[in-house]
């Protein structure tokens, strides 16, 4: 029925799994349901590996991005190794963070700029980076239990993977600012009303509906489909590269701030943070 595509990832350490099925469908599955598919530097590395494999695989005409368990992705895994970048000085630590984020942006770009269209199927929590990952897809379908948010400002950090920029592109700058500045959560119906989702379905329908949309795309001429994607992206993302470069520096400055330390500590202690702007 399908081939499981391996990478140089040790067995048991997979954050994502790629399967190539019939009729031109390649499926990427976030496969750490016990962690609510929380994201890490290693997840980013594996996404880049899979994107490189998909790009030149003529069997894959469309990609389905899905997740196991009750959440699509609950955000960053703060317990993952490599989460705290160090440096001999504040300046070097900020520089190292900026380079790390730029490295991540390169992997995300390889995924977002795949010639094959990506259809995302989203359920449950889709928070922080999970929301940003879903926004990298070309078509987004969610179950009616999906919840979306960019909570970074509540932790004292900037949005680092371009989620706020993509919301500004799709829903307008005002909504991007409201969601990113408040960190508030919205339901699937609201996300669809804002143009961030193309369809909302019942929880039991998500997989079948997303696969049907992917199959509908895959049935069309591959060269035409890929040309349409490139042309629309060229228009919609005209300023994205320079904006992401600014985002990398903003994220690096905030991630190395005292407020960020306070924000994460407050979150772990389930108390209100006391930010001082330092």
Short mmCIF file of C-alpha atoms in Angstrom, two decimals:
data_model
loop_
_atom_site.label_atom_id
_atom_site.label_comp_id
_atom_site.label_asym_id
_atom_site.label_seq_id
_atom_site.Cartn_x
_atom_site.Cartn_y
_atom_site.Cartn_z
CA UNK A 1 0.00 0.00 0.00
CA UNK A 2 2.77 2.46 0.87
CA UNK A 3 6.51 2.75 1.43
CA UNK A 4 7.92 4.15 4.65
CA UNK A 5 10.81 6.46 3.77
CA UNK A 6 13.79 6.22 6.10
CA UNK A 7 16.30 8.89 7.07
CA UNK A 8 19.47 8.94 9.10
CA UNK A 9 17.33 9.26 12.24
CA UNK A 10 17.97 6.58 14.90
CA UNK A 11 15.10 4.19 15.42
CA UNK A 12 12.79 5.42 18.14
CA UNK A 13 13.90 9.05 17.72
CA UNK A 14 11.54 9.92 14.88
CA UNK A 15 9.63 13.17 15.28
CA UNK A 16 8.08 12.87 11.83
CA UNK A 17 7.36 9.95 9.53
CA UNK A 18 7.05 9.99 5.73
CA UNK A 19 5.00 7.44 3.81
CA UNK A 20 4.48 7.31 0.06
CA UNK A 21 1.14 5.82 -0.86
CA UNK A 22 -0.90 5.33 -3.98
CA UNK A 23 -2.07 7.99 -6.43
CA UNK A 24 0.79 10.42 -5.80
CA UNK A 25 0.18 11.03 -2.10
CA UNK A 26 3.06 11.50 0.33
CA UNK A 27 2.08 11.71 4.01
CA UNK A 28 4.14 13.42 6.71
CA UNK A 29 2.94 12.46 10.17
CA UNK A 30 3.95 14.15 13.42
CA UNK A 31 4.42 11.00 15.47
CA UNK A 32 5.00 11.89 19.14
CA UNK A 33 1.41 11.90 20.43
CA UNK A 34 2.53 11.31 24.02
CA UNK A 35 4.29 14.72 23.87
CA UNK A 36 1.37 16.32 21.99
CA UNK A 37 3.80 16.41 19.04
CA UNK A 38 5.77 19.21 20.69
CA UNK A 39 8.42 20.69 18.39
CA UNK A 40 12.20 20.80 18.87
CA UNK A 41 15.43 21.56 17.03
CA UNK A 42 15.55 17.87 16.11
CA UNK A 43 12.03 18.08 14.67
CA UNK A 44 13.23 20.95 12.50
CA UNK A 45 16.22 18.92 11.29
CA UNK A 46 14.00 15.98 10.40
CA UNK A 47 11.51 18.21 8.57
CA UNK A 48 14.37 19.50 6.43
CA UNK A 49 15.52 15.95 5.65
CA UNK A 50 12.03 14.91 4.58
CA UNK A 51 11.54 18.04 2.47
CA UNK A 52 14.75 17.27 0.57
CA UNK A 53 13.55 13.73 -0.10
CA UNK A 54 10.08 14.80 -1.21
CA UNK A 55 11.34 17.51 -3.55
CA UNK A 56 12.89 15.07 -6.02
CA UNK A 57 10.50 12.14 -5.57
CA UNK A 58 8.44 11.94 -8.77
CA UNK A 59 6.02 9.56 -7.05
CA UNK A 60 4.79 12.37 -4.78
CA UNK A 61 2.40 14.86 -6.35
CA UNK A 62 0.91 16.24 -3.15
CA UNK A 63 1.83 16.10 0.54
CA UNK A 64 -0.59 15.49 3.40
CA UNK A 65 0.66 16.94 6.70
CA UNK A 66 -1.08 15.29 9.65
CA UNK A 67 -0.48 14.32 13.28
CA UNK A 68 -1.13 11.38 15.54
CA UNK A 69 -3.09 11.76 18.77
CA UNK A 70 -5.33 14.45 20.18
CA UNK A 71 -3.15 17.42 19.20
CA UNK A 72 -1.62 18.58 15.95
CA UNK A 73 1.30 20.26 17.75
CA UNK A 74 1.14 21.94 21.15
CA UNK A 75 4.16 24.16 20.50
CA UNK A 76 7.83 24.04 21.43
CA UNK A 77 9.14 21.16 23.54
CA UNK A 78 10.92 23.09 26.30
CA UNK A 79 12.42 19.84 27.65
CA UNK A 80 14.16 18.90 24.38
CA UNK A 81 18.00 18.83 24.30
CA UNK A 82 19.60 21.84 22.64
CA UNK A 83 16.81 24.18 23.62
CA UNK A 84 19.09 26.59 25.49
CA UNK A 85 21.78 28.10 23.27
CA UNK A 86 24.83 29.39 25.11
CA UNK A 87 27.62 31.90 24.46
CA UNK A 88 30.55 33.48 26.27
CA UNK A 89 28.80 36.85 26.33
CA UNK A 90 25.30 38.23 25.88
CA UNK A 91 26.26 39.39 22.39
CA UNK A 92 27.61 35.98 21.38
CA UNK A 93 24.58 34.19 22.82
CA UNK A 94 22.26 36.50 20.87
CA UNK A 95 24.28 35.90 17.72
CA UNK A 96 24.14 32.14 18.24
CA UNK A 97 20.40 32.24 18.72
CA UNK A 98 19.98 34.34 15.56
CA UNK A 99 22.04 31.87 13.54
CA UNK A 100 20.13 28.93 15.00
CA UNK A 101 16.83 30.52 14.04
CA UNK A 102 18.10 31.33 10.54
CA UNK A 103 19.17 27.68 10.22
CA UNK A 104 15.62 26.69 11.21
CA UNK A 105 14.16 29.16 8.71
CA UNK A 106 16.16 27.47 5.94
CA UNK A 107 14.61 24.09 6.81
CA UNK A 108 11.13 25.60 7.03
CA UNK A 109 11.65 27.28 3.65
CA UNK A 110 12.61 23.94 2.10
CA UNK A 111 9.27 22.61 3.32
CA UNK A 112 7.10 25.64 2.54
CA UNK A 113 8.64 25.98 -0.93
CA UNK A 114 8.25 22.36 -1.96
CA UNK A 115 7.12 22.15 -5.57
CA UNK A 116 4.37 19.79 -4.43
CA UNK A 117 1.35 21.37 -2.70
CA UNK A 118 0.92 20.62 1.02
CA UNK A 119 -2.49 19.96 2.59
CA UNK A 120 -2.55 20.21 6.40
CA UNK A 121 -5.05 18.24 8.51
CA UNK A 122 -5.26 19.86 11.96
CA UNK A 123 -6.92 18.58 15.12
CA UNK A 124 -6.84 19.61 18.77
CA UNK A 125 -4.14 21.96 20.00
CA UNK A 126 -2.32 23.86 17.26
CA UNK A 127 -0.29 26.30 19.33
CA UNK A 128 2.86 28.34 18.86
CA UNK A 129 5.09 26.59 16.38
CA UNK A 130 2.30 24.12 15.62
CA UNK A 131 0.22 27.03 14.30
CA UNK A 132 3.22 28.33 12.38
CA UNK A 133 3.82 24.91 10.80
CA UNK A 134 0.20 24.61 9.71
CA UNK A 135 0.40 28.08 8.17
CA UNK A 136 3.29 26.87 5.96
CA UNK A 137 0.87 24.50 4.21
CA UNK A 138 -0.91 25.53 1.02
CA UNK A 139 -4.36 24.29 2.06
CA UNK A 140 -5.49 23.91 5.69
CA UNK A 141 -8.38 21.74 6.88
CA UNK A 142 -9.23 21.43 10.57
CA UNK A 143 -11.59 19.47 12.75
CA UNK A 144 -14.07 21.47 14.78
CA UNK A 145 -12.13 20.80 18.02
CA UNK A 146 -8.98 22.56 16.77
CA UNK A 147 -7.61 25.47 18.82
CA UNK A 148 -5.07 27.96 17.48
CA UNK A 149 -2.79 30.50 19.18
CA UNK A 150 0.55 32.28 19.02
CA UNK A 151 1.31 32.55 22.77
CA UNK A 152 4.94 33.70 22.45
CA UNK A 153 4.41 37.24 23.76
CA UNK A 154 2.96 35.78 26.96
CA UNK A 155 6.31 34.01 27.46
CA UNK A 156 8.36 37.12 26.72
CA UNK A 157 9.59 36.16 23.25
CA UNK A 158 8.88 37.18 19.67
CA UNK A 159 7.23 34.93 17.10
CA UNK A 160 10.20 33.32 15.38
CA UNK A 161 9.01 31.13 12.48
CA UNK A 162 6.91 33.63 10.56
CA UNK A 163 3.45 32.67 11.81
CA UNK A 164 2.48 36.28 12.47
CA UNK A 165 3.71 37.25 9.00
CA UNK A 166 1.65 34.54 7.34
CA UNK A 167 -1.44 35.59 9.31
CA UNK A 168 -0.85 39.16 8.11
CA UNK A 169 -0.63 37.85 4.55
CA UNK A 170 -3.80 35.74 4.76
CA UNK A 171 -5.99 37.60 7.26
CA UNK A 172 -4.56 41.13 7.38
CA UNK A 173 -2.12 42.99 9.60
CA UNK A 174 -4.75 43.88 12.21
CA UNK A 175 -5.62 40.27 12.93
CA UNK A 176 -1.95 39.28 12.94
CA UNK A 177 -1.24 41.94 15.54
CA UNK A 178 -4.27 41.07 17.66
CA UNK A 179 -3.42 37.36 17.80
CA UNK A 180 0.35 37.76 18.22
CA UNK A 181 0.19 40.66 20.69
CA UNK A 182 -2.44 39.09 22.94
CA UNK A 183 -1.58 35.41 22.53
CA UNK A 184 -5.30 34.66 22.68
CA UNK A 185 -6.70 31.35 21.45
CA UNK A 186 -9.23 31.08 18.64
CA UNK A 187 -11.39 28.15 17.60
CA UNK A 188 -11.59 26.56 14.18
CA UNK A 189 -14.69 28.49 13.17
CA UNK A 190 -12.95 31.81 13.86
CA UNK A 191 -9.80 30.69 12.04
CA UNK A 192 -11.90 29.80 9.01
CA UNK A 193 -13.72 33.14 9.15
CA UNK A 194 -10.34 34.90 9.08
CA UNK A 195 -9.25 32.92 6.01
CA UNK A 196 -6.65 30.88 7.90
CA UNK A 197 -8.54 27.62 7.20
CA UNK A 198 -10.16 26.53 3.98
CA UNK A 199 -12.51 24.01 5.56
CA UNK A 200 -13.73 22.88 9.01
CA UNK A 201 -15.14 19.38 9.46
CA UNK A 202 -16.28 17.06 12.23
CA UNK A 203 -13.59 15.26 14.22
CA UNK A 204 -14.36 11.91 12.62
CA UNK A 205 -14.23 13.36 9.10
CA UNK A 206 -10.85 15.12 9.15
CA UNK A 207 -8.66 12.36 7.77
CA UNK A 208 -11.00 11.39 4.94
CA UNK A 209 -11.74 14.96 3.88
CA UNK A 210 -8.06 15.99 3.91
CA UNK A 211 -7.08 12.90 1.91
CA UNK A 212 -9.87 13.58 -0.59
CA UNK A 213 -8.66 17.15 -1.14
CA UNK A 214 -5.08 15.91 -1.55
CA UNK A 215 -6.25 13.27 -4.03
CA UNK A 216 -8.18 15.89 -6.00
CA UNK A 217 -5.01 17.96 -6.36
CA UNK A 218 -2.85 14.91 -7.16
CA UNK A 219 -5.19 13.95 -10.02
CA UNK A 220 -4.30 17.13 -11.89
CA UNK A 221 -1.30 17.67 -14.16
CA UNK A 222 1.82 17.89 -11.92
CA UNK A 223 3.62 20.56 -13.96
CA UNK A 224 0.51 22.75 -14.01
CA UNK A 225 -0.13 22.26 -10.27
CA UNK A 226 3.45 23.12 -9.35
CA UNK A 227 3.45 26.16 -11.62
CA UNK A 228 0.27 27.46 -10.01
CA UNK A 229 1.78 27.05 -6.53
CA UNK A 230 5.00 28.84 -7.50
CA UNK A 231 3.17 31.73 -9.13
CA UNK A 232 0.83 32.33 -6.20
CA UNK A 233 3.67 32.04 -3.67
CA UNK A 234 5.81 34.49 -5.65
CA UNK A 235 3.03 37.06 -5.32
CA UNK A 236 1.88 36.29 -1.78
CA UNK A 237 5.36 35.93 -0.25
CA UNK A 238 7.13 38.76 -2.06
CA UNK A 239 8.39 40.35 1.19
CA UNK A 240 8.64 37.17 3.27
CA UNK A 241 12.41 36.60 3.09
CA UNK A 242 13.38 40.02 4.41
CA UNK A 243 10.64 39.91 7.04
CA UNK A 244 11.86 36.51 8.28
CA UNK A 245 15.38 37.88 8.61
CA UNK A 246 14.02 40.58 10.90
CA UNK A 247 12.06 37.93 12.78
CA UNK A 248 15.24 35.92 13.42
CA UNK A 249 16.97 38.89 15.04
CA UNK A 250 13.88 39.87 17.04
CA UNK A 251 13.49 36.32 18.31
CA UNK A 252 17.17 36.10 19.23
CA UNK A 253 17.04 39.35 21.21
CA UNK A 254 13.93 38.33 23.11
CA UNK A 255 15.01 34.73 23.72
CA UNK A 256 18.14 36.01 25.46
CA UNK A 257 16.24 38.57 27.55
CA UNK A 258 15.48 38.39 31.27
CA UNK A 259 11.79 38.62 30.40
CA UNK A 260 12.00 35.35 28.47
CA UNK A 261 13.49 33.59 31.49
CA UNK A 262 10.73 35.02 33.65
CA UNK A 263 8.06 34.04 31.13
CA UNK A 264 9.12 30.39 30.96
CA UNK A 265 9.60 30.19 34.74
CA UNK A 266 6.14 31.64 35.30
CA UNK A 267 4.64 29.21 32.83
CA UNK A 268 6.26 26.24 34.57
CA UNK A 269 5.03 27.52 37.94
CA UNK A 270 1.56 28.33 36.59
CA UNK A 271 1.69 31.91 37.80
CA UNK A 272 1.39 35.29 36.12
CA UNK A 273 4.74 36.55 34.79
CA UNK A 274 6.28 39.80 35.99
CA UNK A 275 7.84 41.38 32.90
CA UNK A 276 10.20 44.36 33.26
CA UNK A 277 11.26 45.01 29.67
CA UNK A 278 14.83 43.79 30.13
#
